[in-house]
Amino acid sequence: MKPFRSLLFVPGHKRSWIDKALASEADAIIIDLEDSVPEPDKALARTNALDALRAHSGDKGILIRPNALDTVHFGADIAETTHGSLTGYLLPKLFSRDDVVRFDALVTAAEIMHQVPRGTVELIPSLETAASISKVDEILAGPRVGGVMAAAAKDADVSREVGFSWTPEGTETLYLRSKVVLAARAAGLRSIVLGLWQEVTNIDGLRRFAADNHGLGYTGQVLIHPTHAPVANESYGLSAATRDYYEGLVKAFEDGQRQGHGAVSYRGDHIDLAHANHARQALAFAGIG
């Protein structure tokens, strides 16, 4: 899955909200069929999600968070919403690689049933249980896995499971967040996202949170409010200055290579192939070059 800078959650039973989310500045939306949808509205949420997928023709990614495997809803969630326009399923409440395998089997059956080319729909594990975080390497080696979401939310499933007390600085989750980034990179994943910042009006806090996690290696962030999308896009994207720096670095290195040099000086820094490759990757992730 390509890296999205901003992924906006929207409750599936609110059809007008889905349309607003699609019109927002978020790179992708996540239509929620799980926690934000009341029990009587689960079927309506599935219908709304499928309607949105059928009508979608843009570049914005659409993901769906189905209900967990231990509910009565997950089978219908997958069977009724698998579609060629669906980017992937954000998998909740995982405990082991076996859970990913079970979801994969359901998605494969749904793709066949709906004549969607096999392998179209990706799986994005959401690591919100202690078991899933401890087994992250196994889970990310599961079938169809195209990205991962780490969780560091305030007073949510992950804090209850792990037992940490949330702070804005995030020191209590630094190890957890770092562990997920390392496992995702080792698995070759390009989309490594984090959720989420819950203080809707604290934009300065959101900006610090996003900058810290981008620095740690995350490529994007899951959001709960459309006003957060521009901040995430800026924080997880390349600034004009950074883009200029990396483009100049690559040019300086390639000019040096043509002159027979393996290393050159660029803006006072010693650079070689490793630095050029880092710059190329950063530019590629940003869709440049």
mmCIF file of C-alpha atoms in Angstrom:
data_model
loop_
_atom_site.group_PDB
_atom_site.id
_atom_site.type_symbol
_atom_site.label_atom_id
_atom_site.label_comp_id
_atom_site.label_asym_id
_atom_site.label_seq_id
_atom_site.Cartn_x
_atom_site.Cartn_y
_atom_site.Cartn_z
ATOM 1 C CA MET A 1 0.000 0.000 0.000
ATOM 2 C CA LYS A 2 1.316 3.430 -0.854
ATOM 3 C CA PRO A 3 2.046 5.679 2.124
ATOM 4 C CA PHE A 4 -0.831 7.992 3.035
ATOM 5 C CA ARG A 5 0.067 11.028 5.149
ATOM 6 C CA SER A 6 -3.420 11.421 6.611
ATOM 7 C CA LEU A 7 -6.160 8.828 7.102
ATOM 8 C CA LEU A 8 -9.458 10.170 8.433
ATOM 9 C CA PHE A 9 -11.815 7.978 10.452
ATOM 10 C CA VAL A 10 -15.530 8.379 9.704
ATOM 11 C CA PRO A 11 -18.430 6.414 11.251
ATOM 12 C CA GLY A 12 -20.052 4.234 8.614
ATOM 13 C CA HIS A 13 -23.651 4.880 9.640
ATOM 14 C CA LYS A 14 -23.280 8.611 8.881
ATOM 15 C CA ARG A 15 -23.582 8.734 5.085
ATOM 16 C CA SER A 16 -23.235 12.500 4.820
ATOM 17 C CA TRP A 17 -20.093 12.361 6.955
ATOM 18 C CA ILE A 18 -18.541 9.882 4.533
ATOM 19 C CA ASP A 19 -19.118 12.335 1.689
ATOM 20 C CA LYS A 20 -17.587 15.150 3.741
ATOM 21 C CA ALA A 21 -14.580 12.979 4.583
ATOM 22 C CA LEU A 22 -14.077 12.191 0.896
ATOM 23 C CA ALA A 23 -14.125 15.931 0.183
ATOM 24 C CA SER A 24 -11.608 16.674 2.950
ATOM 25 C CA GLU A 25 -7.865 17.204 2.583
ATOM 26 C CA ALA A 26 -7.092 13.733 3.960
ATOM 27 C CA ASP A 27 -5.145 11.422 1.648
ATOM 28 C CA ALA A 28 -7.410 8.526 2.631
ATOM 29 C CA ILE A 29 -10.486 7.799 4.714
ATOM 30 C CA ILE A 30 -11.278 4.870 6.992
ATOM 31 C CA ILE A 31 -14.965 3.995 7.046
ATOM 32 C CA ASP A 32 -15.562 2.555 10.494
ATOM 33 C CA LEU A 33 -17.944 -0.357 10.957
ATOM 34 C CA GLU A 34 -16.666 -1.077 14.468
ATOM 35 C CA ASP A 35 -16.471 1.022 17.650
ATOM 36 C CA SER A 36 -18.072 4.253 16.411
ATOM 37 C CA VAL A 37 -21.154 2.498 14.997
ATOM 38 C CA PRO A 38 -24.048 1.636 17.356
ATOM 39 C CA GLU A 39 -25.136 -1.998 17.308
ATOM 40 C CA PRO A 40 -28.500 -1.329 15.573
ATOM 41 C CA ASP A 41 -26.735 0.551 12.750
ATOM 42 C CA LYS A 42 -24.150 -2.062 11.715
ATOM 43 C CA ALA A 43 -26.052 -3.128 8.575
ATOM 44 C CA LEU A 44 -26.620 0.505 7.577
ATOM 45 C CA ALA A 45 -22.897 1.184 7.949
ATOM 46 C CA ARG A 46 -22.080 -1.681 5.577
ATOM 47 C CA THR A 47 -24.575 -0.384 3.032
ATOM 48 C CA ASN A 48 -23.173 3.137 3.234
ATOM 49 C CA ALA A 49 -19.615 1.869 2.850
ATOM 50 C CA LEU A 50 -20.476 -0.129 -0.258
ATOM 51 C CA ASP A 51 -22.394 2.798 -1.764
ATOM 52 C CA ALA A 52 -19.375 5.048 -1.240
ATOM 53 C CA LEU A 53 -17.061 2.499 -2.858
ATOM 54 C CA ARG A 54 -19.334 2.090 -5.870
ATOM 55 C CA ALA A 55 -19.475 5.853 -6.392
ATOM 56 C CA HIS A 56 -15.760 6.452 -5.833
ATOM 57 C CA SER A 57 -13.561 7.310 -8.787
ATOM 58 C CA GLY A 58 -10.883 9.563 -7.308
ATOM 59 C CA ASP A 59 -7.346 9.074 -6.049
ATOM 60 C CA LYS A 60 -8.251 9.191 -2.365
ATOM 61 C CA GLY A 61 -7.745 5.874 -0.610
ATOM 62 C CA ILE A 62 -10.721 4.178 1.024
ATOM 63 C CA LEU A 63 -10.155 1.720 3.841
ATOM 64 C CA ILE A 64 -12.713 -0.018 6.020
ATOM 65 C CA ARG A 65 -12.379 -1.060 9.643
ATOM 66 C CA PRO A 66 -14.576 -4.152 10.088
ATOM 67 C CA ASN A 67 -15.732 -5.559 13.376
ATOM 68 C CA ALA A 68 -13.434 -7.938 15.213
ATOM 69 C CA LEU A 69 -13.292 -11.675 14.615
ATOM 70 C CA ASP A 70 -15.045 -12.455 17.909
ATOM 71 C CA THR A 71 -18.209 -10.567 16.892
ATOM 72 C CA VAL A 72 -21.236 -11.665 14.874
ATOM 73 C CA HIS A 73 -20.600 -8.927 12.311
ATOM 74 C CA PHE A 74 -17.159 -9.555 10.818
ATOM 75 C CA GLY A 75 -18.306 -12.112 8.234
ATOM 76 C CA ALA A 76 -20.976 -9.826 6.802
ATOM 77 C CA ASP A 77 -18.611 -6.860 6.987
ATOM 78 C CA ILE A 78 -16.130 -8.547 4.647
ATOM 79 C CA ALA A 79 -18.654 -10.286 2.401
ATOM 80 C CA GLU A 80 -20.730 -7.157 1.812
ATOM 81 C CA THR A 81 -18.036 -4.477 1.440
ATOM 82 C CA THR A 82 -15.255 -6.111 -0.577
ATOM 83 C CA HIS A 83 -15.008 -4.066 -3.777
ATOM 84 C CA GLY A 84 -12.490 -3.185 -6.453
ATOM 85 C CA SER A 85 -12.295 0.408 -5.181
ATOM 86 C CA LEU A 86 -11.394 -0.683 -1.651
ATOM 87 C CA THR A 87 -7.780 -0.033 -0.680
ATOM 88 C CA GLY A 88 -7.813 -2.373 2.273
ATOM 89 C CA TYR A 89 -9.228 -3.466 5.611
ATOM 90 C CA LEU A 90 -7.864 -2.045 8.860
ATOM 91 C CA LEU A 91 -7.938 -5.103 11.109
ATOM 92 C CA PRO A 92 -8.922 -4.519 14.754
ATOM 93 C CA LYS A 93 -8.340 -6.522 17.928
ATOM 94 C CA LEU A 94 -5.706 -8.909 16.557
ATOM 95 C CA PHE A 95 -3.891 -11.374 18.787
ATOM 96 C CA SER A 96 -1.776 -13.446 16.391
ATOM 97 C CA ARG A 97 -0.873 -14.115 12.755
ATOM 98 C CA ASP A 98 -3.704 -16.670 12.684
ATOM 99 C CA ASP A 99 -6.181 -13.793 12.914
ATOM 100 C CA VAL A 100 -4.686 -12.244 9.769
ATOM 101 C CA VAL A 101 -4.933 -15.623 8.019
ATOM 102 C CA ARG A 102 -8.625 -15.844 8.920
ATOM 103 C CA PHE A 103 -9.304 -12.388 7.526
ATOM 104 C CA ASP A 104 -7.330 -13.277 4.387
ATOM 105 C CA ALA A 105 -9.506 -16.332 3.780
ATOM 106 C CA LEU A 106 -12.669 -14.248 4.085
ATOM 107 C CA VAL A 107 -11.368 -11.541 1.768
ATOM 108 C CA THR A 108 -10.255 -14.097 -0.816
ATOM 109 C CA ALA A 109 -13.729 -15.652 -0.820
ATOM 110 C CA ALA A 110 -15.340 -12.216 -1.111
ATOM 111 C CA GLU A 111 -13.067 -11.212 -4.002
ATOM 112 C CA ILE A 112 -14.033 -14.371 -5.858
ATOM 113 C CA MET A 113 -17.726 -13.809 -5.127
ATOM 114 C CA HIS A 114 -17.650 -10.185 -6.321
ATOM 115 C CA GLN A 115 -15.279 -10.858 -9.255
ATOM 116 C CA VAL A 116 -12.576 -8.628 -7.821
ATOM 117 C CA PRO A 117 -9.058 -9.670 -8.928
ATOM 118 C CA ARG A 118 -7.492 -11.723 -6.170
ATOM 119 C CA GLY A 119 -5.059 -9.768 -4.046
ATOM 120 C CA THR A 120 -6.624 -6.379 -4.815
ATOM 121 C CA VAL A 121 -7.670 -5.692 -1.225
ATOM 122 C CA GLU A 122 -4.852 -5.335 1.294
ATOM 123 C CA LEU A 123 -4.850 -5.939 5.050
ATOM 124 C CA ILE A 124 -3.538 -3.383 7.524
ATOM 125 C CA PRO A 125 -3.148 -4.787 11.051
ATOM 126 C CA SER A 126 -4.090 -2.372 13.825
ATOM 127 C CA LEU A 127 -1.854 -3.194 16.786
ATOM 128 C CA GLU A 128 -4.002 -2.360 19.796
ATOM 129 C CA THR A 129 -3.552 -5.461 21.964
ATOM 130 C CA ALA A 130 -0.505 -6.407 24.001
ATOM 131 C CA ALA A 131 -0.401 -9.754 22.186
ATOM 132 C CA SER A 132 -0.354 -8.155 18.734
ATOM 133 C CA ILE A 133 2.443 -5.756 19.660
ATOM 134 C CA SER A 134 4.540 -8.545 21.157
ATOM 135 C CA LYS A 135 4.014 -10.663 18.014
ATOM 136 C CA VAL A 136 4.304 -7.835 15.507
ATOM 137 C CA ASP A 137 6.954 -9.580 13.374
ATOM 138 C CA GLU A 138 4.742 -12.651 12.883
ATOM 139 C CA ILE A 139 1.638 -10.581 12.193
ATOM 140 C CA LEU A 140 3.323 -8.400 9.569
ATOM 141 C CA ALA A 141 4.501 -11.549 7.792
ATOM 142 C CA GLY A 142 0.870 -12.563 7.290
ATOM 143 C CA PRO A 143 -0.882 -12.750 3.909
ATOM 144 C CA ARG A 144 -2.007 -9.557 2.152
ATOM 145 C CA VAL A 145 -0.383 -7.290 4.745
ATOM 146 C CA GLY A 146 0.284 -3.990 2.989
ATOM 147 C CA GLY A 147 0.787 -1.649 5.923
ATOM 148 C CA VAL A 148 0.458 -1.342 9.671
ATOM 149 C CA MET A 149 -1.153 0.937 12.219
ATOM 150 C CA ALA A 150 0.395 1.375 15.652
ATOM 151 C CA ALA A 151 -1.748 2.723 18.470
ATOM 152 C CA ALA A 152 -0.783 5.245 21.124
ATOM 153 C CA ALA A 153 -4.144 6.807 21.910
ATOM 154 C CA LYS A 154 -5.203 8.363 25.188
ATOM 155 C CA ASP A 155 -7.328 6.098 27.429
ATOM 156 C CA ALA A 156 -8.160 3.693 24.600
ATOM 157 C CA ASP A 157 -7.835 -0.045 23.907
ATOM 158 C CA VAL A 158 -4.053 -0.032 23.734
ATOM 159 C CA SER A 159 -3.542 1.894 26.987
ATOM 160 C CA ARG A 160 -5.913 -0.465 28.784
ATOM 161 C CA GLU A 161 -4.230 -3.524 27.278
ATOM 162 C CA VAL A 162 -0.648 -2.450 27.942
ATOM 163 C CA GLY A 163 -1.372 -0.512 31.121
ATOM 164 C CA PHE A 164 0.410 2.745 30.345
ATOM 165 C CA SER A 165 -0.724 6.209 31.448
ATOM 166 C CA TRP A 166 -0.850 8.543 28.460
ATOM 167 C CA THR A 167 1.119 11.798 28.347
ATOM 168 C CA PRO A 168 1.372 14.346 25.517
ATOM 169 C CA GLU A 169 5.130 13.753 25.364
ATOM 170 C CA GLY A 170 4.622 10.055 24.597
ATOM 171 C CA THR A 171 7.613 8.698 26.512
ATOM 172 C CA GLU A 172 5.453 5.856 27.841
ATOM 173 C CA THR A 173 4.844 4.560 24.285
ATOM 174 C CA LEU A 174 8.236 5.301 22.734
ATOM 175 C CA TYR A 175 9.343 1.678 22.955
ATOM 176 C CA LEU A 176 6.042 0.408 21.517
ATOM 177 C CA ARG A 177 6.097 2.876 18.632
ATOM 178 C CA SER A 178 9.748 2.174 17.875
ATOM 179 C CA LYS A 179 9.185 -1.587 17.924
ATOM 180 C CA VAL A 180 6.435 -1.303 15.307
ATOM 181 C CA VAL A 181 8.495 0.924 12.991
ATOM 182 C CA LEU A 182 11.439 -1.464 13.103
ATOM 183 C CA ALA A 183 9.243 -4.509 12.414
ATOM 184 C CA ALA A 184 7.447 -2.740 9.566
ATOM 185 C CA ARG A 185 10.689 -1.690 7.903
ATOM 186 C CA ALA A 186 12.064 -5.210 8.265
ATOM 187 C CA ALA A 187 8.890 -6.516 6.592
ATOM 188 C CA GLY A 188 9.365 -4.110 3.681
ATOM 189 C CA LEU A 189 6.197 -2.104 4.357
ATOM 190 C CA ARG A 190 5.920 1.424 2.989
ATOM 191 C CA SER A 191 2.813 2.505 4.915
ATOM 192 C CA ILE A 192 3.454 2.804 8.661
ATOM 193 C CA VAL A 193 0.815 4.907 10.404
ATOM 194 C CA LEU A 194 0.006 5.860 13.968
ATOM 195 C CA GLY A 195 -3.244 6.570 15.750
ATOM 196 C CA LEU A 196 -4.301 8.871 17.115
ATOM 197 C CA TRP A 197 -4.419 12.404 18.540
ATOM 198 C CA GLN A 198 -7.692 12.838 20.447
ATOM 199 C CA GLU A 199 -7.477 16.466 21.614
ATOM 200 C CA VAL A 200 -9.424 17.940 18.707
ATOM 201 C CA THR A 201 -8.749 21.621 19.408
ATOM 202 C CA ASN A 202 -5.111 21.232 20.498
ATOM 203 C CA ILE A 203 -3.511 21.775 17.103
ATOM 204 C CA ASP A 204 -0.101 22.661 18.527
ATOM 205 C CA GLY A 205 -0.063 19.350 20.392
ATOM 206 C CA LEU A 206 -1.089 17.521 17.235
ATOM 207 C CA ARG A 207 1.712 19.186 15.292
ATOM 208 C CA ARG A 208 4.321 18.174 17.888
ATOM 209 C CA PHE A 209 2.935 14.633 18.035
ATOM 210 C CA ALA A 210 3.042 14.278 14.240
ATOM 211 C CA ALA A 211 6.526 15.772 13.935
ATOM 212 C CA ASP A 212 7.887 13.454 16.633
ATOM 213 C CA ASN A 213 6.430 10.363 14.995
ATOM 214 C CA HIS A 214 7.504 11.328 11.507
ATOM 215 C CA GLY A 215 10.985 11.700 12.927
ATOM 216 C CA LEU A 216 10.687 8.211 14.391
ATOM 217 C CA GLY A 217 9.894 6.730 10.980
ATOM 218 C CA TYR A 218 6.103 6.855 10.646
ATOM 219 C CA THR A 219 4.772 7.780 7.223
ATOM 220 C CA GLY A 220 1.311 8.995 8.232
ATOM 221 C CA GLN A 221 -1.298 9.378 10.929
ATOM 222 C CA VAL A 222 -4.853 8.228 11.550
ATOM 223 C CA LEU A 223 -7.120 11.178 12.355
ATOM 224 C CA ILE A 224 -10.505 11.761 13.972
ATOM 225 C CA HIS A 225 -11.243 15.267 12.666
ATOM 226 C CA PRO A 226 -10.947 16.773 9.176
ATOM 227 C CA THR A 227 -9.207 19.902 10.500
ATOM 228 C CA HIS A 228 -6.249 17.683 11.440
ATOM 229 C CA ALA A 229 -5.602 16.614 7.836
ATOM 230 C CA PRO A 230 -3.623 19.691 6.707
ATOM 231 C CA VAL A 231 -1.372 19.404 9.771
ATOM 232 C CA ALA A 232 -0.697 15.720 9.122
ATOM 233 C CA ASN A 233 -0.080 16.328 5.426
ATOM 234 C CA GLU A 234 2.485 18.980 6.254
ATOM 235 C CA SER A 235 4.135 17.012 9.062
ATOM 236 C CA TYR A 236 4.457 13.725 7.174
ATOM 237 C CA GLY A 237 5.225 15.295 3.823
ATOM 238 C CA LEU A 238 8.327 17.061 2.551
ATOM 239 C CA SER A 239 8.631 20.789 3.112
ATOM 240 C CA ALA A 240 9.800 22.879 0.180
ATOM 241 C CA ALA A 241 13.140 23.379 1.919
ATOM 242 C CA THR A 242 13.623 19.659 2.561
ATOM 243 C CA ARG A 243 12.629 18.796 -0.986
ATOM 244 C CA ASP A 244 15.121 21.321 -2.328
ATOM 245 C CA TYR A 245 17.837 19.928 -0.056
ATOM 246 C CA TYR A 246 17.288 16.314 -1.129
ATOM 247 C CA GLU A 247 17.010 17.125 -4.827
ATOM 248 C CA GLY A 248 20.224 19.114 -4.601
ATOM 249 C CA LEU A 249 21.923 16.294 -2.704
ATOM 250 C CA VAL A 250 21.054 13.724 -5.355
ATOM 251 C CA LYS A 251 22.225 16.054 -8.119
ATOM 252 C CA ALA A 252 25.507 16.777 -6.321
ATOM 253 C CA PHE A 253 26.174 13.083 -5.793
ATOM 254 C CA GLU A 254 25.352 12.151 -9.393
ATOM 255 C CA ASP A 255 27.528 14.997 -10.686
ATOM 256 C CA GLY A 256 30.329 13.674 -8.501
ATOM 257 C CA GLN A 257 29.861 10.144 -9.805
ATOM 258 C CA ARG A 258 30.212 11.349 -13.384
ATOM 259 C CA GLN A 259 33.527 12.882 -12.367
ATOM 260 C CA GLY A 260 34.692 9.611 -10.837
ATOM 261 C CA HIS A 261 34.014 10.446 -7.181
ATOM 262 C CA GLY A 262 32.308 8.091 -4.722
ATOM 263 C CA ALA A 263 31.801 10.830 -2.143
ATOM 264 C CA VAL A 264 31.393 14.604 -2.412
ATOM 265 C CA SER A 265 30.814 17.628 -0.209
ATOM 266 C CA TYR A 266 27.280 19.065 -0.247
ATOM 267 C CA ARG A 267 26.352 22.141 1.790
ATOM 268 C CA GLY A 268 29.196 21.367 4.142
ATOM 269 C CA ASP A 269 28.269 17.689 4.622
ATOM 270 C CA HIS A 270 30.156 14.623 3.447
ATOM 271 C CA ILE A 271 27.756 12.562 1.304
ATOM 272 C CA ASP A 272 28.077 9.236 -0.476
ATOM 273 C CA LEU A 273 25.799 6.550 -1.924
ATOM 274 C CA ALA A 274 24.010 5.899 1.374
ATOM 275 C CA HIS A 275 22.976 9.551 1.669
ATOM 276 C CA ALA A 276 21.881 9.693 -1.967
ATOM 277 C CA ASN A 277 19.737 6.582 -1.519
ATOM 278 C CA HIS A 278 18.135 8.069 1.606
ATOM 279 C CA ALA A 279 17.286 11.241 -0.314
ATOM 280 C CA ARG A 280 15.900 9.258 -3.260
ATOM 281 C CA GLN A 281 13.669 7.235 -0.956
ATOM 282 C CA ALA A 282 12.349 10.342 0.789
ATOM 283 C CA LEU A 283 11.562 11.942 -2.567
ATOM 284 C CA ALA A 284 9.921 8.755 -3.844
ATOM 285 C CA PHE A 285 7.730 8.484 -0.736
ATOM 286 C CA ALA A 286 6.604 12.041 -1.390
ATOM 287 C CA GLY A 287 5.778 11.157 -4.991
ATOM 288 C CA ILE A 288 8.694 13.137 -6.390
ATOM 289 C CA GLY A 289 11.039 11.669 -8.959
#
